[in-house]
CSV table of C-alpha atoms and ligand atoms in Angstrom, one decimal:
chain,number,residue,atom,x,y,z
A,1,MET,CA,-38.2,13.6,-29.1
A,2,LYS,CA,-41.5,12.5,-27.0
A,3,VAL,CA,-43.8,10.6,-28.3
A,4,MET,CA,-47.4,9.8,-26.8
A,5,SER,CA,-49.3,6.8,-27.2
A,6,CYS,CA,-53.2,6.9,-26.7
A,7,ASN,CA,-55.8,4.5,-26.8
A,8,ALA,CA,-59.1,6.1,-26.7
A,9,GLY,CA,-62.5,4.5,-25.9
A,10,SER,CA,-66.0,6.3,-26.0
A,11,SER,CA,-65.6,7.4,-22.6
A,12,SER,CA,-62.1,6.8,-21.7
A,13,LEU,CA,-58.5,7.7,-22.9
A,14,LYS,CA,-55.4,6.0,-22.0
A,15,PHE,CA,-52.2,7.6,-22.5
A,16,LYS,CA,-48.4,7.0,-22.0
A,17,LEU,CA,-45.8,9.2,-22.8
A,18,TYR,CA,-42.2,8.1,-24.0
A,19,ASN,CA,-38.8,9.5,-24.6
A,20,MET,CA,-37.7,8.1,-27.9
A,21,PRO,CA,-35.9,6.3,-29.0
A,22,SER,CA,-34.8,5.5,-25.7
A,23,GLU,CA,-38.3,3.9,-24.7
A,24,GLU,CA,-38.1,5.7,-21.4
A,25,VAL,CA,-41.6,6.1,-19.6
A,26,ILE,CA,-42.0,9.7,-18.6
A,27,CYS,CA,-45.6,9.5,-17.4
A,28,LYS,CA,-48.7,7.5,-17.8
A,29,GLY,CA,-52.3,7.4,-16.8
A,30,MET,CA,-56.1,7.8,-18.0
A,31,PHE,CA,-59.3,9.7,-18.0
A,32,GLU,CA,-62.7,7.9,-17.4
A,33,ARG,CA,-66.1,8.7,-17.7
A,34,ILE,CA,-65.4,11.5,-20.3
A,35,GLY,CA,-68.7,13.3,-21.0
A,36,GLN,CA,-70.5,12.5,-17.8
A,37,GLU,CA,-71.2,14.7,-15.0
A,38,MET,CA,-68.1,13.8,-13.1
A,39,GLY,CA,-65.2,12.2,-14.6
A,40,ASN,CA,-61.6,11.5,-13.2
A,41,PHE,CA,-58.1,11.7,-14.3
A,42,GLU,CA,-55.2,9.8,-13.2
A,43,LEU,CA,-51.5,10.6,-13.9
A,44,GLU,CA,-48.3,9.0,-12.7
A,45,TYR,CA,-44.7,10.1,-13.0
A,46,ASN,CA,-41.5,9.6,-11.0
A,47,ASP,CA,-43.4,7.6,-8.3
A,48,LYS,CA,-45.9,10.3,-7.9
A,49,GLU,CA,-49.6,10.0,-8.5
A,50,ILE,CA,-52.3,12.6,-9.1
A,51,GLU,CA,-56.0,11.8,-8.9
A,52,ARG,CA,-58.6,14.3,-9.7
A,53,GLU,CA,-62.2,14.5,-10.3
A,54,ALA,CA,-63.4,16.8,-12.5
A,55,LYS,CA,-65.9,17.3,-15.5
A,56,PHE,CA,-64.5,16.6,-18.8
A,57,GLU,CA,-67.3,17.6,-21.6
A,58,ASN,CA,-65.6,15.7,-24.3
A,59,HIS,CA,-62.3,14.0,-25.6
A,60,SER,CA,-60.9,17.5,-26.5
A,61,VAL,CA,-61.4,18.9,-23.1
A,62,ALA,CA,-59.5,16.0,-21.5
A,63,VAL,CA,-56.7,16.2,-23.8
A,64,SER,CA,-56.5,19.9,-23.0
A,65,TYR,CA,-56.7,19.2,-19.5
A,66,LEU,CA,-53.9,16.4,-20.0
A,67,LEU,CA,-51.5,18.6,-21.8
A,68,ASP,CA,-51.9,21.6,-19.3
A,69,SER,CA,-51.3,19.1,-16.5
A,70,LEU,CA,-47.9,18.0,-18.2
A,71,VAL,CA,-46.7,21.3,-18.4
A,72,SER,CA,-47.8,22.5,-14.8
A,73,GLU,CA,-46.3,19.3,-13.3
A,74,GLY,CA,-43.1,20.3,-15.3
A,75,ILE,CA,-43.2,17.0,-17.0
A,76,VAL,CA,-42.4,18.7,-20.4
A,77,SER,CA,-41.5,22.5,-20.4
A,78,SER,CA,-43.3,22.9,-23.6
A,79,LEU,CA,-45.7,21.1,-25.8
A,80,GLU,CA,-43.4,21.6,-28.7
A,81,GLU,CA,-41.3,18.7,-27.0
A,82,ILE,CA,-44.0,16.1,-28.2
A,83,GLY,CA,-43.4,15.4,-31.7
A,84,GLY,CA,-45.8,12.6,-32.1
A,85,VAL,CA,-49.0,10.9,-31.0
A,86,GLY,CA,-49.6,7.4,-31.8
A,87,HIS,CA,-53.5,6.2,-31.8
A,88,ARG,CA,-54.6,2.7,-31.3
A,89,VAL,CA,-57.1,2.2,-33.9
A,90,VAL,CA,-59.1,-1.2,-33.7
A,91,HIS,CA,-60.1,-1.8,-37.2
A,92,GLY,CA,-58.1,-1.3,-40.3
A,93,GLY,CA,-60.3,-3.3,-42.7
A,94,GLU,CA,-58.2,-4.5,-45.7
A,95,LYS,CA,-56.9,-1.0,-46.2
A,96,PHE,CA,-54.0,-1.2,-43.6
A,97,ALA,CA,-51.4,-3.6,-43.4
A,98,GLU,CA,-49.2,-1.2,-41.6
A,99,SER,CA,-49.4,1.8,-39.1
A,100,ILE,CA,-49.8,5.1,-41.1
A,101,LYS,CA,-49.1,8.8,-40.5
A,102,ILE,CA,-52.8,10.3,-40.2
A,103,ASP,CA,-54.0,12.6,-42.8
A,104,GLU,CA,-57.7,13.6,-44.4
A,105,GLU,CA,-57.4,10.4,-46.5
A,106,VAL,CA,-56.4,7.8,-43.4
A,107,ILE,CA,-59.4,9.6,-41.4
A,108,LYS,CA,-61.8,9.1,-44.3
A,109,ALA,CA,-60.8,5.4,-44.6
A,110,ILE,CA,-61.1,4.7,-40.9
A,111,GLU,CA,-64.7,6.1,-40.9
A,112,GLU,CA,-65.3,3.8,-43.9
A,113,VAL,CA,-64.4,0.5,-42.0
A,114,SER,CA,-66.3,1.9,-38.8
A,115,ASP,CA,-69.2,-0.3,-39.6
A,116,LEU,CA,-67.0,-3.2,-39.1
A,117,ALA,CA,-66.2,-2.0,-35.5
A,118,PRO,CA,-69.1,0.4,-34.5
A,119,LEU,CA,-68.1,0.5,-30.9
A,120,HIS,CA,-64.5,1.1,-31.3
A,121,ASN,CA,-63.5,3.1,-34.3
A,122,PRO,CA,-65.6,5.9,-33.7
A,123,ALA,CA,-64.1,6.2,-30.2
A,124,ASN,CA,-60.5,5.9,-31.7
A,125,LEU,CA,-61.5,8.7,-34.0
A,126,ILE,CA,-62.6,11.1,-31.3
A,127,GLY,CA,-59.2,10.5,-29.6
A,128,ILE,CA,-57.5,11.5,-33.2
A,129,HIS,CA,-59.6,14.4,-33.4
A,130,ALA,CA,-59.0,15.7,-29.9
A,131,PHE,CA,-55.1,15.5,-30.4
A,132,ILE,CA,-55.2,17.3,-33.9
A,133,GLU,CA,-57.1,20.2,-32.5
A,134,VAL,CA,-55.0,20.6,-29.3
A,135,LEU,CA,-51.7,19.5,-30.5
A,136,PRO,CA,-51.8,20.5,-34.1
A,137,HIS,CA,-47.9,20.6,-34.7
A,138,ALA,CA,-47.4,16.6,-33.7
A,139,GLY,CA,-47.4,14.1,-36.1
A,140,GLN,CA,-50.2,11.9,-35.6
A,141,VAL,CA,-50.1,8.3,-36.6
A,142,ALA,CA,-52.6,5.3,-36.6
A,143,VAL,CA,-52.0,1.6,-35.3
A,144,PHE,CA,-54.2,-1.0,-36.2
A,145,ASP,CA,-55.2,-4.0,-34.2
A,146,THR,CA,-55.8,-5.8,-37.3
A,147,ALA,CA,-52.9,-4.8,-39.6
A,148,PHE,CA,-50.4,-7.7,-38.1
A,149,HIS,CA,-52.9,-10.3,-39.3
A,150,GLN,CA,-53.0,-9.0,-42.9
A,151,THR,CA,-50.5,-11.5,-43.8
A,152,MET,CA,-53.0,-14.3,-43.6
A,153,GLU,CA,-53.8,-16.4,-46.7
A,154,PRO,CA,-57.3,-16.3,-48.3
A,155,GLU,CA,-57.9,-20.1,-47.2
A,156,THR,CA,-57.5,-18.8,-43.6
A,157,TYR,CA,-59.5,-15.6,-43.8
A,158,ILE,CA,-62.3,-16.4,-46.4
A,159,TYR,CA,-65.4,-17.9,-44.6
A,160,ALA,CA,-66.9,-20.9,-46.2
A,161,VAL,CA,-70.2,-18.6,-46.9
A,162,PRO,CA,-71.6,-16.8,-50.3
A,163,TYR,CA,-68.5,-15.2,-51.9
A,164,GLU,CA,-70.6,-12.2,-52.3
A,165,TRP,CA,-70.4,-11.3,-48.6
A,166,TYR,CA,-66.9,-10.9,-48.7
A,167,GLU,CA,-67.0,-9.1,-52.2
A,168,ASP,CA,-69.8,-6.5,-51.2
A,169,TYR,CA,-69.4,-6.2,-47.3
A,170,GLY,CA,-65.7,-7.3,-46.5
A,171,VAL,CA,-67.2,-10.5,-44.6
A,172,ARG,CA,-63.8,-12.3,-43.8
A,173,LYS,CA,-61.4,-13.2,-40.6
A,174,TYR,CA,-59.7,-9.7,-39.6
A,175,GLY,CA,-58.3,-10.8,-36.2
A,176,PHE,CA,-57.6,-8.3,-33.5
A,177,HIS,CA,-54.7,-8.0,-30.5
A,178,GLY,CA,-52.3,-7.7,-33.4
A,179,THR,CA,-50.1,-5.2,-32.1
A,180,SER,CA,-50.0,-7.3,-28.7
A,181,HIS,CA,-49.2,-10.4,-30.8
A,182,LYS,CA,-46.5,-8.8,-32.7
A,183,TYR,CA,-44.8,-7.4,-29.6
A,184,VAL,CA,-44.9,-10.7,-27.6
A,185,SER,CA,-43.6,-12.7,-31.2
A,186,LEU,CA,-40.7,-10.3,-31.5
A,187,LYS,CA,-39.7,-10.4,-27.8
A,188,ALA,CA,-40.2,-14.3,-27.9
A,189,ALA,CA,-37.6,-14.2,-30.9
A,190,GLU,CA,-35.3,-12.0,-29.2
A,191,LEU,CA,-35.6,-14.3,-25.9
A,192,GLU,CA,-34.5,-17.3,-28.1
A,193,GLY,CA,-31.7,-15.4,-29.5
A,194,LYS,CA,-33.0,-15.8,-33.2
A,195,ARG,CA,-34.2,-13.2,-35.9
A,196,PRO,CA,-38.0,-13.1,-36.2
A,197,GLU,CA,-37.8,-14.8,-39.4
A,198,ASP,CA,-36.3,-17.9,-37.8
A,199,VAL,CA,-38.9,-18.7,-35.4
A,200,ASN,CA,-42.4,-20.0,-35.2
A,201,VAL,CA,-44.3,-18.6,-32.1
A,202,ILE,CA,-47.9,-19.4,-30.9
A,203,VAL,CA,-49.0,-16.1,-28.7
A,204,CYS,CA,-51.9,-16.7,-26.5
A,205,HIS,CA,-53.3,-13.4,-25.4
A,206,LEU,CA,-55.4,-14.3,-22.7
A,207,GLY,CA,-57.3,-11.4,-21.1
A,208,ASN,CA,-60.8,-10.6,-20.6
A,209,GLY,CA,-60.7,-10.6,-24.3
A,210,ALA,CA,-58.6,-13.4,-25.7
A,211,SER,CA,-57.1,-14.5,-28.8
A,212,ILE,CA,-54.4,-16.7,-30.0
A,213,CYS,CA,-51.9,-16.1,-33.1
A,214,ALA,CA,-49.8,-18.4,-35.0
A,215,VAL,CA,-46.7,-16.4,-36.2
A,216,LYS,CA,-44.5,-18.1,-38.5
A,217,GLY,CA,-41.3,-16.3,-39.6
A,218,GLY,CA,-42.7,-13.0,-38.0
A,219,LYS,CA,-45.8,-13.2,-39.8
A,220,SER,CA,-49.3,-13.8,-38.5
A,221,ILE,CA,-50.6,-16.9,-40.6
A,222,ASN,CA,-53.7,-17.6,-38.4
A,223,THR,CA,-55.6,-15.9,-35.5
A,224,THR,CA,-58.7,-17.1,-33.6
A,225,MET,CA,-60.9,-13.8,-33.6
A,226,GLY,CA,-62.5,-13.3,-36.9
A,227,LEU,CA,-64.6,-10.4,-38.7
A,228,THR,CA,-65.3,-9.1,-34.6
A,229,PRO,CA,-63.5,-10.0,-31.3
A,230,LEU,CA,-66.6,-12.2,-30.7
A,231,ALA,CA,-65.1,-15.0,-32.5
A,232,GLY,CA,-62.5,-17.7,-31.5
A,233,ILE,CA,-61.9,-19.1,-27.9
A,234,PRO,CA,-64.5,-18.3,-25.0
A,235,MET,CA,-63.5,-15.2,-22.9
A,236,GLY,CA,-64.7,-13.3,-19.8
A,237,THR,CA,-68.1,-12.5,-21.5
A,238,ARG,CA,-67.9,-13.5,-25.1
A,239,SER,CA,-68.9,-17.1,-26.2
A,240,GLY,CA,-66.0,-17.4,-28.8
A,241,ASN,CA,-66.7,-19.8,-31.6
A,242,ILE,CA,-70.3,-21.7,-31.4
A,243,ASP,CA,-72.7,-23.4,-33.8
A,244,PRO,CA,-74.2,-20.3,-35.9
A,245,ALA,CA,-77.6,-22.1,-35.6
A,246,ILE,CA,-78.2,-21.4,-32.0
A,247,ILE,CA,-78.8,-17.7,-32.8
A,248,GLU,CA,-81.7,-18.6,-34.6
A,249,PHE,CA,-82.7,-21.4,-32.0
A,250,ILE,CA,-82.6,-19.1,-28.9
A,251,SER,CA,-83.9,-16.0,-30.6
A,252,GLU,CA,-87.2,-18.2,-31.5
A,253,LYS,CA,-87.1,-19.9,-28.0
A,254,GLU,CA,-86.7,-16.6,-26.0
A,255,ASN,CA,-88.6,-14.3,-28.4
A,256,LYS,CA,-85.4,-12.2,-29.0
A,257,THR,CA,-84.2,-10.4,-32.0
A,258,VAL,CA,-80.8,-11.5,-33.6
A,259,GLN,CA,-79.3,-8.0,-32.0
A,260,GLU,CA,-80.5,-9.4,-28.2
A,261,VAL,CA,-79.0,-12.7,-28.8
A,262,THR,CA,-75.8,-11.3,-30.0
A,263,ARG,CA,-75.4,-9.0,-27.4
A,264,MET,CA,-75.9,-12.2,-24.8
A,265,LEU,CA,-73.1,-13.8,-26.8
A,266,ASN,CA,-71.0,-10.6,-26.3
A,267,LYS,CA,-71.9,-9.8,-22.7
A,268,LYS,CA,-73.4,-12.9,-20.9
A,269,SER,CA,-71.3,-15.8,-22.2
A,270,GLY,CA,-67.8,-17.1,-21.7
A,271,PHE,CA,-66.8,-17.3,-17.9
A,272,LEU,CA,-69.8,-15.5,-17.1
A,273,GLY,CA,-72.2,-17.4,-18.8
A,274,VAL,CA,-71.1,-20.7,-17.9
A,275,SER,CA,-70.4,-20.0,-14.1
A,276,GLY,CA,-73.1,-17.8,-13.6
A,277,ILE,CA,-70.9,-15.9,-11.0
A,278,SER,CA,-68.3,-13.6,-12.7
A,279,SER,CA,-66.3,-12.9,-15.9
A,280,ASP,CA,-63.2,-12.4,-13.9
A,281,ASN,CA,-60.8,-15.4,-13.7
A,282,ARG,CA,-59.9,-14.3,-9.9
A,283,ASP,CA,-63.4,-14.7,-8.9
A,284,LEU,CA,-63.8,-18.2,-10.6
A,285,GLU,CA,-60.7,-19.5,-9.2
A,286,ALA,CA,-62.1,-18.3,-5.7
A,287,ALA,CA,-65.3,-20.0,-6.2
A,288,VAL,CA,-63.3,-23.3,-7.3
A,289,ALA,CA,-61.6,-23.4,-4.2
A,290,LYS,CA,-64.6,-23.5,-2.4
A,291,GLY,CA,-66.0,-26.2,-4.6
A,292,ASN,CA,-67.9,-24.5,-7.2
A,293,ARG,CA,-68.4,-27.2,-10.3
A,294,ARG,CA,-69.6,-24.6,-12.8
A,295,ALA,CA,-66.7,-22.0,-12.0
A,296,GLN,CA,-64.4,-25.1,-12.7
A,297,LEU,CA,-66.5,-26.2,-15.7
A,298,ALA,CA,-65.9,-22.5,-17.3
A,299,MET,CA,-62.3,-22.5,-17.0
A,300,ASP,CA,-62.0,-26.2,-18.1
A,301,ILE,CA,-64.1,-25.1,-21.2
A,302,GLN,CA,-61.8,-22.5,-22.1
A,303,ASP,CA,-58.4,-24.3,-21.5
A,304,LYS,CA,-59.7,-27.1,-23.7
A,305,LYS,CA,-60.6,-24.7,-26.4
A,306,ILE,CA,-57.1,-22.8,-26.1
A,307,THR,CA,-55.3,-26.1,-26.2
A,308,ASP,CA,-57.4,-27.3,-29.3
A,309,ILE,CA,-56.2,-24.2,-31.2
A,310,VAL,CA,-52.6,-24.3,-30.0
A,311,ALA,CA,-52.2,-28.1,-31.1
A,312,ALA,CA,-53.9,-27.1,-34.2
A,313,TYR,CA,-51.6,-24.3,-35.0
A,314,TYR,CA,-48.5,-26.3,-33.9
A,315,VAL,CA,-49.4,-28.9,-36.4
A,316,TYR,CA,-49.8,-26.7,-39.6
A,317,MET,CA,-46.8,-24.4,-38.7
A,318,GLY,CA,-44.7,-27.6,-39.0
A,319,GLY,CA,-43.9,-27.3,-35.1
A,320,CYS,CA,-43.2,-24.3,-33.1
A,321,ASP,CA,-40.4,-22.9,-31.1
A,322,VAL,CA,-42.1,-21.1,-28.6
A,323,ILE,CA,-45.5,-20.7,-26.9
A,324,ALA,CA,-46.1,-17.5,-25.1
A,325,PHE,CA,-48.6,-16.4,-22.7
A,326,THR,CA,-49.8,-12.6,-22.1
A,327,ALA,CA,-52.2,-10.4,-20.9
A,328,GLY,CA,-54.2,-10.4,-17.6
A,329,LEU,CA,-54.8,-14.3,-17.5
A,330,GLY,CA,-51.8,-15.2,-19.3
A,331,GLU,CA,-49.4,-13.2,-17.1
A,332,ASN,CA,-51.3,-14.1,-13.8
A,333,SER,CA,-52.9,-17.4,-13.8
A,334,ALA,CA,-49.9,-20.1,-13.0
A,335,ARG,CA,-53.2,-22.3,-12.7
A,336,MET,CA,-54.1,-21.7,-16.5
A,337,ARG,CA,-50.7,-21.9,-17.8
A,338,LYS,CA,-50.2,-25.3,-16.2
A,339,SER,CA,-53.5,-26.9,-17.2
A,340,ILE,CA,-52.7,-25.6,-20.9
A,341,CYS,CA,-49.2,-27.1,-20.9
A,342,ASP,CA,-50.3,-30.4,-19.3
A,343,ARG,CA,-53.0,-31.0,-21.9
A,344,LEU,CA,-50.4,-30.3,-24.6
A,345,SER,CA,-48.1,-33.0,-23.2
A,346,ALA,CA,-48.3,-35.4,-26.4
A,347,LEU,CA,-46.5,-32.5,-28.1
A,348,GLY,CA,-43.6,-32.9,-25.4
A,349,VAL,CA,-44.7,-29.7,-23.8
A,350,LYS,CA,-43.6,-29.8,-20.1
A,351,ILE,CA,-44.0,-27.1,-17.6
A,352,ASP,CA,-41.7,-26.2,-14.5
A,353,LEU,CA,-43.9,-25.8,-11.7
A,354,GLU,CA,-41.3,-23.6,-9.9
A,355,ARG,CA,-40.7,-21.6,-12.7
A,356,ASN,CA,-44.3,-21.3,-13.5
A,357,ASN,CA,-44.8,-19.7,-10.2
A,358,VAL,CA,-44.5,-16.3,-11.4
A,359,ARG,CA,-46.8,-13.3,-12.2
A,360,LYS,CA,-46.0,-10.5,-14.9
A,361,LYS,CA,-42.3,-11.2,-15.5
A,362,THR,CA,-40.8,-12.2,-18.5
A,363,THR,CA,-39.7,-15.8,-17.5
A,364,LEU,CA,-39.2,-19.3,-19.2
A,365,ILE,CA,-41.6,-21.3,-17.5
A,366,SER,CA,-41.2,-24.5,-19.4
A,367,SER,CA,-38.5,-27.4,-18.2
A,368,ASP,CA,-35.2,-27.8,-19.9
A,369,ASP,CA,-36.5,-31.3,-21.7
A,370,SER,CA,-39.6,-29.3,-23.1
A,371,SER,CA,-39.9,-29.9,-26.8
A,372,VAL,CA,-40.8,-26.1,-27.0
A,373,ALA,CA,-39.8,-23.3,-24.9
A,374,VAL,CA,-42.9,-21.9,-22.8
A,375,TYR,CA,-42.8,-18.3,-22.0
A,376,LEU,CA,-44.5,-15.9,-20.0
A,377,ILE,CA,-44.2,-12.6,-21.8
A,378,PRO,CA,-45.9,-9.5,-20.4
A,379,THR,CA,-47.4,-7.6,-23.4
A,380,ASP,CA,-46.8,-4.0,-24.1
A,381,GLU,CA,-49.2,-2.6,-26.9
A,382,GLU,CA,-48.3,1.0,-26.2
A,383,ILE,CA,-44.7,0.9,-26.8
A,384,MET,CA,-45.5,-0.7,-30.1
A,385,LEU,CA,-47.6,2.5,-30.6
A,386,ALA,CA,-44.7,4.6,-29.6
A,387,ARG,CA,-42.0,2.7,-31.7
A,388,ASP,CA,-44.3,3.1,-34.9
A,389,THR,CA,-45.0,6.6,-34.5
A,390,PHE,CA,-41.3,7.6,-33.8
A,391,GLU,CA,-40.3,5.6,-36.9
A,392,LEU,CA,-43.2,7.3,-39.0
A,393,ILE,CA,-42.5,10.7,-38.2
B,1,LIG,P1,-56.9,-8.1,-19.1
B,1,LIG,O1,-58.1,-8.1,-20.0
B,1,LIG,O2,-55.7,-8.5,-19.8
B,1,LIG,O3,-56.9,-7.0,-18.0
B,1,LIG,O4,-57.2,-9.2,-18.1
B,1,LIG,C1,-58.4,-9.8,-17.3
B,1,LIG,C2,-58.3,-11.0,-16.8
B,1,LIG,O5,-57.2,-11.5,-16.0
B,1,LIG,C3,-59.3,-11.4,-15.8
B,1,LIG,O6,-59.9,-12.5,-16.0
B,1,LIG,C4,-58.5,-11.4,-14.5
B,1,LIG,O7,-59.3,-12.2,-13.4
B,1,LIG,C5,-57.1,-12.2,-14.8
B,1,LIG,N1,-56.5,-11.6,-13.6
B,1,LIG,C6,-55.9,-10.6,-13.2
B,1,LIG,N2,-55.1,-10.7,-12.7
B,1,LIG,C7,-55.0,-11.9,-11.9
B,1,LIG,C8,-54.6,-12.8,-10.9
B,1,LIG,N3,-53.6,-12.1,-10.3
B,1,LIG,N4,-54.6,-13.9,-10.8
B,1,LIG,C9,-55.4,-14.7,-11.7
B,1,LIG,N5,-56.2,-14.1,-12.8
B,1,LIG,C10,-56.1,-12.5,-12.7
């Protein structure tokens, strides 16, 4: 059976088509600038790349265009071959601890938690509706970024604020990147030749958005993001955790609303805010090579916060077997991986410089006498969508 994974944003849609259960990738690609005057479409299959510009009025038009292309390129002979579509949904609130087959009730529940992810859930729903409309025979499955973290204990997810905020509005830590943390922790267990129940893994998902997760015996017991993806460690443009009183302080100093200050914490902070140059690690590394001290400071702040978290998780998990680096920075930046491992030397973590000289490839990067195995594990959220979809339908 062929299964499609779909990640819909407000003006974009990324997809990957798999043969299941072999997990062979048949094709992949994306749409950008859906709803604008001119959008673009990219499709890769069999070492062939197609790029087209066209107007895609909405997501349904884009999905129809995609399915027509799959047939006209001979990638599928009939749309009936596609038995399921797995949709990434950012927020599942407390309702969803696992992936689920989509029906009217599930759609309603996703709508209900949309106030917790107003930028993401409505866009994910648009993708779901587009596939239901254009591919009605296929089973549709929702895979939530928050679901993996539903195993956290109340002492971890309840904030020390008036309890009614939790009861009345669902204010608590949810955590995100769950699909990635799950994939990487499962892979780490496999690499160690152990069952997921028998390993403790700290996953460092470090991309433009970044979060760390403590996975004890296959279950998420803590993660750094919170009610929203603004919390936790500093990121490309997001501040991560700060003293909450800063919001009122800056709003008074600069005569800004709470929304305006929060937007600055989301869009103008992190690497970008501290360096004043860029949110992109590559630009910062290039600036540091030319002696830029604020670029160095931006990276040092992030490395320190990551180390603080890994050390804390290590302690309250009762030690860990694996530290895994993934996502854009985690998979590409030997500098950052070395910096973090060096800062963790008190725990007996030792990096092997030669092994660490690698990008985007599953690799053991710790030395043989390291107390913890450190791996680079490229993440693969799409395959998790396809696996859950195949299983559920
Ligand atoms: P992501 O959001 O997962 O795509 O990650 C984006 C981050 O990964 C950005 O900060 C990039 O600068 C960083 N990144 C991507 N490629 C490289 C590379 N070759 N070397 C260093 N950092 C990289």
